[in-house]
mmCIF file of C-alpha atoms and ligand atoms in Angstrom:
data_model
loop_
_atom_site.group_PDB
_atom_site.id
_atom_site.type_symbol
_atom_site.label_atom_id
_atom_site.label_comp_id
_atom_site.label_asym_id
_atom_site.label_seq_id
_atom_site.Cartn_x
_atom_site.Cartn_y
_atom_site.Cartn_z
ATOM 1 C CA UNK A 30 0.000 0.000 0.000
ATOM 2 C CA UNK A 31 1.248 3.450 -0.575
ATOM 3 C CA UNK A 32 2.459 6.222 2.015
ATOM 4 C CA UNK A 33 0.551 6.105 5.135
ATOM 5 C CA UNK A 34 -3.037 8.164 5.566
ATOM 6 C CA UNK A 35 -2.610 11.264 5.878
ATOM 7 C CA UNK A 36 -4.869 11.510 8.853
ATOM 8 C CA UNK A 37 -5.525 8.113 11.200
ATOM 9 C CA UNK A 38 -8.057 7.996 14.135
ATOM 10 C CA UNK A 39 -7.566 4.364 16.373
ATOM 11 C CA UNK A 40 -9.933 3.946 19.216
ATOM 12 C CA UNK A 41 -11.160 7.408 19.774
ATOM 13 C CA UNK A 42 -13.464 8.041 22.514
ATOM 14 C CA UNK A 43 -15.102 11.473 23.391
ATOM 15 C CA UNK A 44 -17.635 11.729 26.396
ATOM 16 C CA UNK A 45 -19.821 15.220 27.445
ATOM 17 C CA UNK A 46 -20.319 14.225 31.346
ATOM 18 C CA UNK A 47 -21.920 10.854 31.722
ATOM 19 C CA UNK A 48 -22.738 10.583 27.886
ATOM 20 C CA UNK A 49 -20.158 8.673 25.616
ATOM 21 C CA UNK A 50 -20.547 10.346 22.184
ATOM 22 C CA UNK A 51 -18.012 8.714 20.668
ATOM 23 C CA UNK A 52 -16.825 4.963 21.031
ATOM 24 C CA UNK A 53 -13.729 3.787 19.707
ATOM 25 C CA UNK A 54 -13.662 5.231 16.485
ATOM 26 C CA UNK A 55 -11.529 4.508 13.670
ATOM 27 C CA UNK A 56 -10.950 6.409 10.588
ATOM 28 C CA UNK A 57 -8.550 6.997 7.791
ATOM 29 C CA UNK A 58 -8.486 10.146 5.089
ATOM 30 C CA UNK A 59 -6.008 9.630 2.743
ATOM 31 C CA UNK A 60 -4.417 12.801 0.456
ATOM 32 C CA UNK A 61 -5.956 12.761 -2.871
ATOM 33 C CA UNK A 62 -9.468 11.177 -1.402
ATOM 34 C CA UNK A 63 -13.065 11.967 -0.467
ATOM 35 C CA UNK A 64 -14.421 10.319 2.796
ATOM 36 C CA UNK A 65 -18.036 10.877 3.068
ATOM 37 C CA UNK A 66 -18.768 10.851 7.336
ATOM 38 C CA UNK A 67 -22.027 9.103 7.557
ATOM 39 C CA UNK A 68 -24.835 8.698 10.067
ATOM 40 C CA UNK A 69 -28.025 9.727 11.327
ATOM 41 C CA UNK A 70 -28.720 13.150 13.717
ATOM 42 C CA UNK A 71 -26.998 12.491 16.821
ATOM 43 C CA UNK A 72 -24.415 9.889 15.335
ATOM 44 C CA UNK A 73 -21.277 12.039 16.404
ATOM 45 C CA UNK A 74 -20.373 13.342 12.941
ATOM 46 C CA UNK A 75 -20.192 16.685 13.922
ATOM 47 C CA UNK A 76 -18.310 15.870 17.164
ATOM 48 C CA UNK A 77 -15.468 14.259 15.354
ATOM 49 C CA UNK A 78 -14.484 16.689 13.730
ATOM 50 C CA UNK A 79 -14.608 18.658 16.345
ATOM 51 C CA UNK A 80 -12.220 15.882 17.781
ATOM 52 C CA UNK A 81 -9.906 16.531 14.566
ATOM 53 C CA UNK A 82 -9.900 19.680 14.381
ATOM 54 C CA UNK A 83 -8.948 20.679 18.188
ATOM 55 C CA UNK A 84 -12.270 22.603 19.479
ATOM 56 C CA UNK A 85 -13.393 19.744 21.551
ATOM 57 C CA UNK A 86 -10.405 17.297 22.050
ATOM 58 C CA UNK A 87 -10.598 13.168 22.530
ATOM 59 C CA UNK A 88 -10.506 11.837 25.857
ATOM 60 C CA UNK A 89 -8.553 8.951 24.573
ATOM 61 C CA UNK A 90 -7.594 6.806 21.507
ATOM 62 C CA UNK A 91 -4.542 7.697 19.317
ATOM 63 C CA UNK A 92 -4.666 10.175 16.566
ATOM 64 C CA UNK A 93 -1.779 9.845 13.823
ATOM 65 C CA UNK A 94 -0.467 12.161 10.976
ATOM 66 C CA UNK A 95 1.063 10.907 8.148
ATOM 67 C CA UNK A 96 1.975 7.982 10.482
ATOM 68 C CA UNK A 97 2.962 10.064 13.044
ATOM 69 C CA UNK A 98 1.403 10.269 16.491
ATOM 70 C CA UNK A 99 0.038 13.262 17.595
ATOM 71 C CA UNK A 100 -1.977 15.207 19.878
ATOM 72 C CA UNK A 101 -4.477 17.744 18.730
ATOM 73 C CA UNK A 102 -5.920 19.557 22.006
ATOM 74 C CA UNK A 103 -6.750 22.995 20.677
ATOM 75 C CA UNK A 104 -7.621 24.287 16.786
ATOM 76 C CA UNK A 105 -3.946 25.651 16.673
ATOM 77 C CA UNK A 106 -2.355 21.962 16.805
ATOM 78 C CA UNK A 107 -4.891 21.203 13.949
ATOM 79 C CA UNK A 108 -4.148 24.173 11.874
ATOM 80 C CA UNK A 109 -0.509 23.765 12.588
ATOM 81 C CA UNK A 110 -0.373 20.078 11.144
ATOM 82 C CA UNK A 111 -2.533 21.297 8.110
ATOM 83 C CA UNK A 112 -6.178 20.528 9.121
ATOM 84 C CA UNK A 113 -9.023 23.280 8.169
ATOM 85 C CA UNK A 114 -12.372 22.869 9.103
ATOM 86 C CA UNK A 115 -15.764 24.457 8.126
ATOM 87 C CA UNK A 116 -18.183 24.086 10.464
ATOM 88 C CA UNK A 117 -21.753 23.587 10.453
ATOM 89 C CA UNK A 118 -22.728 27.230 10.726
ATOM 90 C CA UNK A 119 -19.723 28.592 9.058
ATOM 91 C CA UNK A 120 -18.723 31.154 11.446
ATOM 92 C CA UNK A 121 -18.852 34.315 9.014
ATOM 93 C CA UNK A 122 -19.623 37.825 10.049
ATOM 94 C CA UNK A 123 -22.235 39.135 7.896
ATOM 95 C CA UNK A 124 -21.704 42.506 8.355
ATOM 96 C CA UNK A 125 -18.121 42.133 7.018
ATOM 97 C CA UNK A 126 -17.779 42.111 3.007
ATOM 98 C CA UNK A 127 -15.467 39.198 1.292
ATOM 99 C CA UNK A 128 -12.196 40.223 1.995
ATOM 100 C CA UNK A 129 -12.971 41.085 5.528
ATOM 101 C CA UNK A 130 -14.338 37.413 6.202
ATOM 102 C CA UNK A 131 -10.966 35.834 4.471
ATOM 103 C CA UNK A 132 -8.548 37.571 6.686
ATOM 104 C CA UNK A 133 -10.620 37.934 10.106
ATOM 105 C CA UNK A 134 -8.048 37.614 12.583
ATOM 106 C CA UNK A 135 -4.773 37.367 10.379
ATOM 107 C CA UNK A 136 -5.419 40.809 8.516
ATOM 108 C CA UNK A 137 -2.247 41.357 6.121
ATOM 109 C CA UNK A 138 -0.496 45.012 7.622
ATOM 110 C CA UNK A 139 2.179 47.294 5.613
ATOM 111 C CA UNK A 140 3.691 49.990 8.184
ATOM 112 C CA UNK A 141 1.179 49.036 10.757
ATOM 113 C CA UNK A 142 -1.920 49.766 8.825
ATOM 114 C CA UNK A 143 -4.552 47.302 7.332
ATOM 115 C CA UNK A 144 -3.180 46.413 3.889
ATOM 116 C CA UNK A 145 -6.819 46.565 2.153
ATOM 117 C CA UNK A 146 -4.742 46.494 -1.559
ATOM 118 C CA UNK A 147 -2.731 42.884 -0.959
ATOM 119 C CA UNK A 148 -5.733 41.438 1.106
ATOM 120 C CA UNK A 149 -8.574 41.998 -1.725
ATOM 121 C CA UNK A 150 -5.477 40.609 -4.398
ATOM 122 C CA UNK A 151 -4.826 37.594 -2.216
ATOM 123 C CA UNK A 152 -8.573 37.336 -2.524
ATOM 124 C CA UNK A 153 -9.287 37.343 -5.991
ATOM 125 C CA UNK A 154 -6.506 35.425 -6.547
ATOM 126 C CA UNK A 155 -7.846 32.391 -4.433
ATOM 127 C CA UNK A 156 -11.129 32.900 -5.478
ATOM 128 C CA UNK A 157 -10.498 32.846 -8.823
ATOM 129 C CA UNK A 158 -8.426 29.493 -7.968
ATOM 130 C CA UNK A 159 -11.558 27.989 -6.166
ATOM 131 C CA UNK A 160 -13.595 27.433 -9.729
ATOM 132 C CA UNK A 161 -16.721 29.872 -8.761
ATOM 133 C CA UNK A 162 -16.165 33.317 -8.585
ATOM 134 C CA UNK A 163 -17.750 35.856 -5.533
ATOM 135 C CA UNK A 164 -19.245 38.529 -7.583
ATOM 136 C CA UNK A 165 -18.554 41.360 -5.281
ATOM 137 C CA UNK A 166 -15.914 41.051 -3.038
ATOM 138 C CA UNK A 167 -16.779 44.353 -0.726
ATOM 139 C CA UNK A 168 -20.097 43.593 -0.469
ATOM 140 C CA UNK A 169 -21.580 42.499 2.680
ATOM 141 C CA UNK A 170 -21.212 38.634 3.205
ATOM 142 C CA UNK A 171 -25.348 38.584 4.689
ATOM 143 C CA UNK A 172 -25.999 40.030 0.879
ATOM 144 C CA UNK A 173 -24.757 36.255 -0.672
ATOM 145 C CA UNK A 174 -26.419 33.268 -1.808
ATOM 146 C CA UNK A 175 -25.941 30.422 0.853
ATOM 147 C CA UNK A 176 -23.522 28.753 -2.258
ATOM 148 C CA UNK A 177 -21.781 31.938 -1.887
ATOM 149 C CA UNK A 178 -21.500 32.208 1.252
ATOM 150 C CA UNK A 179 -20.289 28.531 1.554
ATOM 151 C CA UNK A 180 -17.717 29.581 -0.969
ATOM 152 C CA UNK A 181 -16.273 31.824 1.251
ATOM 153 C CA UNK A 182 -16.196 29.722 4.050
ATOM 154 C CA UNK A 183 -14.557 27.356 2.158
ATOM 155 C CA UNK A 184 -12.300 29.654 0.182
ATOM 156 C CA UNK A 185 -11.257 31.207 4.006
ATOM 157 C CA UNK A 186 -10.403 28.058 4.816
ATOM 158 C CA UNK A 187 -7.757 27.071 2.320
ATOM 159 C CA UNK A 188 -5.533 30.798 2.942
ATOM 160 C CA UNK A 189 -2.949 28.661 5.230
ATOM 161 C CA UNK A 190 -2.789 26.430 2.226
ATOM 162 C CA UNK A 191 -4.083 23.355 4.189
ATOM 163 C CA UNK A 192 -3.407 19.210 3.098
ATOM 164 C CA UNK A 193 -6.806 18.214 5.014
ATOM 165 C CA UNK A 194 -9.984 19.568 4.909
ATOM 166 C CA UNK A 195 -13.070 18.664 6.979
ATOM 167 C CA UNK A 196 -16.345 20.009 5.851
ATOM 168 C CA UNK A 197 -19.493 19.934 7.897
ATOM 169 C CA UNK A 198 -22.520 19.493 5.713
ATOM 170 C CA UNK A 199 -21.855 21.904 3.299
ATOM 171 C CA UNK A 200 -24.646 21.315 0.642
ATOM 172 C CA UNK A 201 -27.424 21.123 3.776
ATOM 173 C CA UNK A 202 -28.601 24.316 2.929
ATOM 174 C CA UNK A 203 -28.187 25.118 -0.693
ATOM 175 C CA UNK A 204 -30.251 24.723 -3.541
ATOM 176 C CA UNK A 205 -29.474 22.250 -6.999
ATOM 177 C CA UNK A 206 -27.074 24.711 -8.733
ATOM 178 C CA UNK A 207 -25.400 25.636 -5.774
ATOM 179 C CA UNK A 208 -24.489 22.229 -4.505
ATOM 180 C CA UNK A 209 -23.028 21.381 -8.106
ATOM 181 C CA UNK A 210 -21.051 24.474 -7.585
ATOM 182 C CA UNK A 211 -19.697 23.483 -3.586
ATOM 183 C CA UNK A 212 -19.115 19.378 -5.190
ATOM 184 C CA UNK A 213 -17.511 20.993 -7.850
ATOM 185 C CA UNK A 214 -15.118 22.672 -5.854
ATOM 186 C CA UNK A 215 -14.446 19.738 -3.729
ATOM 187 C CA UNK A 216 -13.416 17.919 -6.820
ATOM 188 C CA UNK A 217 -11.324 19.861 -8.095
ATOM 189 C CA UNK A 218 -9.418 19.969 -4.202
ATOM 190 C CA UNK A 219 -8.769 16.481 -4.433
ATOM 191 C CA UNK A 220 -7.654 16.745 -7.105
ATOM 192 C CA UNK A 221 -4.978 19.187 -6.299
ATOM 193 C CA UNK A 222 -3.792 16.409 -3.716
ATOM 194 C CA UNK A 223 -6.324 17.703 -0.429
ATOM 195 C CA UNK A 224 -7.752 15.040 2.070
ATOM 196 C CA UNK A 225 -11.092 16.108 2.588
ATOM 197 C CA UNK A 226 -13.648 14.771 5.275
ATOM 198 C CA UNK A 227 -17.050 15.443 4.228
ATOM 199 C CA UNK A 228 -20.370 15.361 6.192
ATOM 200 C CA UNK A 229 -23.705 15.002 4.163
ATOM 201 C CA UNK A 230 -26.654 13.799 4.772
ATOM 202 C CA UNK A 231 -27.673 13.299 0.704
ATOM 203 C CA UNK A 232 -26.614 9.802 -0.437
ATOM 204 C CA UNK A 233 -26.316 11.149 -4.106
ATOM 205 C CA UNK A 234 -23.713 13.972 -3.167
ATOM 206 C CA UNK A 235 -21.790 10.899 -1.407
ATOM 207 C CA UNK A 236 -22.039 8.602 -4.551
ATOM 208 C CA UNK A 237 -21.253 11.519 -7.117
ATOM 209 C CA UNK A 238 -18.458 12.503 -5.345
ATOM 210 C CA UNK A 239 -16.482 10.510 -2.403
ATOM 211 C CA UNK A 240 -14.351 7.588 -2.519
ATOM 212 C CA UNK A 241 -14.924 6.226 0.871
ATOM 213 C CA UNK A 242 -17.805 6.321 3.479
ATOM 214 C CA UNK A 243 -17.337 5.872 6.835
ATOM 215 C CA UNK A 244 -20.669 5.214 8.917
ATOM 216 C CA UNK A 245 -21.346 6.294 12.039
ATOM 217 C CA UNK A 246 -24.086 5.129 14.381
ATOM 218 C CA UNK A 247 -25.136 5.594 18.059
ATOM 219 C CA UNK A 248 -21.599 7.463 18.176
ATOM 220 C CA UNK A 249 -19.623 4.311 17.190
ATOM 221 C CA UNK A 250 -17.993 2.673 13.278
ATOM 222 C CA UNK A 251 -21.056 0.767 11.590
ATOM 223 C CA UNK A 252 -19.825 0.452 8.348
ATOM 224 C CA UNK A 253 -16.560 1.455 5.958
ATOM 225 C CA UNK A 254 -17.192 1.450 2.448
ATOM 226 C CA UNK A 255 -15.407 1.719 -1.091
ATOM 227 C CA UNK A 256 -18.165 3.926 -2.596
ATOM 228 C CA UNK A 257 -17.534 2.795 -6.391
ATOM 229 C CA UNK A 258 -18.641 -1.073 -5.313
ATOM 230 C CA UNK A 259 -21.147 0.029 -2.351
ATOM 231 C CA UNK A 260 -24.991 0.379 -3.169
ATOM 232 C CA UNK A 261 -26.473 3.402 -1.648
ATOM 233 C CA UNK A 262 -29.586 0.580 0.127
ATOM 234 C CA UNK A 263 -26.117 -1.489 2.033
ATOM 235 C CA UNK A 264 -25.054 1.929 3.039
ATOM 236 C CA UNK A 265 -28.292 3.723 3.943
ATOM 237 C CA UNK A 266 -29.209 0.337 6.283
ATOM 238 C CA UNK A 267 -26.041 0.735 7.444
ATOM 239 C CA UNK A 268 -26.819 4.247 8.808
ATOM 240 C CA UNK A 269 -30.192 3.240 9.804
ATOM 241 C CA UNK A 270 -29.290 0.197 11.809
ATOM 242 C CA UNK A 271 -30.787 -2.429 9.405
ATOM 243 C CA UNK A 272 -27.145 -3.911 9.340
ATOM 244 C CA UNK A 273 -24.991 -3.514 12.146
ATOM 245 C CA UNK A 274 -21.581 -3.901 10.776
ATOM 246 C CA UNK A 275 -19.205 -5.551 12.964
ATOM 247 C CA UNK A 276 -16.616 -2.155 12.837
ATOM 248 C CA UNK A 277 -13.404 -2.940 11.258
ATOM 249 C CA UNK A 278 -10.777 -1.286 11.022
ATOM 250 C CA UNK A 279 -8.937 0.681 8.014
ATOM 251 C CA UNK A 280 -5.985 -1.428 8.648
ATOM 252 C CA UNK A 281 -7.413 -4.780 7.464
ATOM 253 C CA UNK A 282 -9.556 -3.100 4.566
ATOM 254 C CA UNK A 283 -6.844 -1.700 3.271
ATOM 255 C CA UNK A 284 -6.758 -4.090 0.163
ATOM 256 C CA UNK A 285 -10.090 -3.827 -0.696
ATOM 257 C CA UNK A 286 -9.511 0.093 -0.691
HETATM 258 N N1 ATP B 266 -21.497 20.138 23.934
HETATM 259 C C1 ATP B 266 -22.244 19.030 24.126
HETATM 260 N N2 ATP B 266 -22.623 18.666 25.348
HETATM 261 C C2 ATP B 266 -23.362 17.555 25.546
HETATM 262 N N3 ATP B 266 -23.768 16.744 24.566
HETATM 263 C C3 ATP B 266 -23.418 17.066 23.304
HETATM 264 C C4 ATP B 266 -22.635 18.227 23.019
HETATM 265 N N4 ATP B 266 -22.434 18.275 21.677
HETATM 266 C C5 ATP B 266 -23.068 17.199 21.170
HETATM 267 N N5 ATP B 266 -23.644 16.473 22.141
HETATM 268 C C6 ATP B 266 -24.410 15.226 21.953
HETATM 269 O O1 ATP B 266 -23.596 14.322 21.234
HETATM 270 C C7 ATP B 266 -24.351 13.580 20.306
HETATM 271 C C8 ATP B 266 -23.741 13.710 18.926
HETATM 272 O O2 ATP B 266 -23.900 15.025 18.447
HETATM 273 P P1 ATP B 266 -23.306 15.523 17.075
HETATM 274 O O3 ATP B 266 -23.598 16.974 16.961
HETATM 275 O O4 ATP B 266 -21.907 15.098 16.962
HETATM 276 O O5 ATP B 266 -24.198 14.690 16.028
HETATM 277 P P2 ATP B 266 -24.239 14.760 14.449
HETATM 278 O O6 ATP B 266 -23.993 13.372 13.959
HETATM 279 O O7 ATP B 266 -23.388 15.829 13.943
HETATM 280 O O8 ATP B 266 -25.782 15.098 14.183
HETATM 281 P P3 ATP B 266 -26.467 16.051 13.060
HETATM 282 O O9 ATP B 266 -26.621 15.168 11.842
HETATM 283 O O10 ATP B 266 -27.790 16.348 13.672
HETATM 284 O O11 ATP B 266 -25.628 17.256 12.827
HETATM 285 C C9 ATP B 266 -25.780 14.094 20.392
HETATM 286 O O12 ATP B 266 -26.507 13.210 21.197
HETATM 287 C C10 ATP B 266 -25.634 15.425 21.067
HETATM 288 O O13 ATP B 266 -26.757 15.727 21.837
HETATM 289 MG MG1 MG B 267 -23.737 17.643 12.950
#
């Protein structure tokens, strides 16, 4: 098999109080590859990658990088090893136009003053990278289209030029154009060598587009999949319960992968 995953979860646990959200969890994300994270409401999804990316860390289990053990206990150690996350309700201020939401809290400064000219360049110029273009970069972010919006979400999240990306649901709210659009750009980031980890809840978004699923249910593994040789009934009963797939992990898959 080639180089190892660029991201490897054995055996991680997370608990809030008494309640264990998540059990043992395995997971791989390789560069170059789509896993689609799986499960019903209240599976965990969104919890692991809070795990991953440092805003909520694991109580236990190992997390590896590139082979490599590591810890991730706050979003620093996750941004430092090359992990960028969107979250569920993308965290933009809507007040602020384009350029203001890239660079929130690492503005670019010449002689101590906000360098407006180099940030709105730097933004064009990833924008313009990222397939769709924002139409009006000083306009208000609350005055975008939600595929917009995620665009700039996403867009903010590749400025530190990241190697893993974990996206949380990002078609939920968007409309049939607009969800080409966000697949469409998640394409074309694997393709430039990214890991991405993505969350949906549509099982054609997951067949279109991933490589791997990895199902989730009642906050532990119920199913790994190679998406290309998976139907989407094996995988939805998987996420319903209707099989309970004895969890293995990556490790002894890794042929079939
Ligand atoms: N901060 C918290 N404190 C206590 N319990 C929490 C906390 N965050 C999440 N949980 C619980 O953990 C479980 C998993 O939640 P999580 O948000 O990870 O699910 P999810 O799979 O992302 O669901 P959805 O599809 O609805 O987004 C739920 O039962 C939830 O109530
Ligand atoms: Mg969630």
């Amino acid at each position: 098999m080639s180089a190892a995953p660029l991201l490897s979860l054995h055996g991680v646990c997370k608990r809030y109080g008494a309640v264990e959200v998540l059990i043992d969890i395995d997971l791989e994300i390789r560069a170059g590859q789509v896993v689609a994270l799986l499960g019903d409401n209240g599976a965990g999804k969104s919890t692991l990658i809070k795990v991953i990316s440092g805003v909520t860390p694991a109580d236990r289990g190992e997390i590896r990088w590139e082979g490599r053990p590591v810890h991730i206990r706050r979003p620093s150690d996750a941004r430092e090893l090359g992990i960028a996350t969107v979250f569920q309700d993308l965290a933009l201020c809507g007040n602020l136009d384009v350029v203001g939401n890239l660079f929130l809290g690492r503005e670019i400064r010449r002689f101590g003053f906000l360098d407006e000219m180099e940030m709105e360049r730097r933004t064009v110029q990833l924008l313009e990278r990222l397939t769709r273009g924002v139409p009006e970069l000083r306009a208000p972010v609350v005055a975008l289209s939600s595929g917009q919006r995620q665009t700039v979400a996403i867009a903010r999240s590749l400025l530190g030029g990241p190697r893993l990306l974990l996206l949380d649901e990002p078609t939920a709210a968007l409309g049939l154009q607009q969800t080409t659009e966000v697949l469409d750009l998640v394409d074309e980031l694997r393709d430039r060598g990214l890991g991405v980890l993505l969350i949906s809840h549509n099982m054609g978004d997951v067949k279109a587009l991933a490589d791997r699923a990895v199902v989730l249910r009642l906050g532990r593994n119920n199913g790994f999949f190679d998406v290309n040789t998976v139907s989407q009934e094996q995988i939805i009963s998987s996420i319903t319960g209707a099989t309970e797939n004895e969890p293995r992990r990556p490790a002894h898959q890794e042929a079939a992968w």
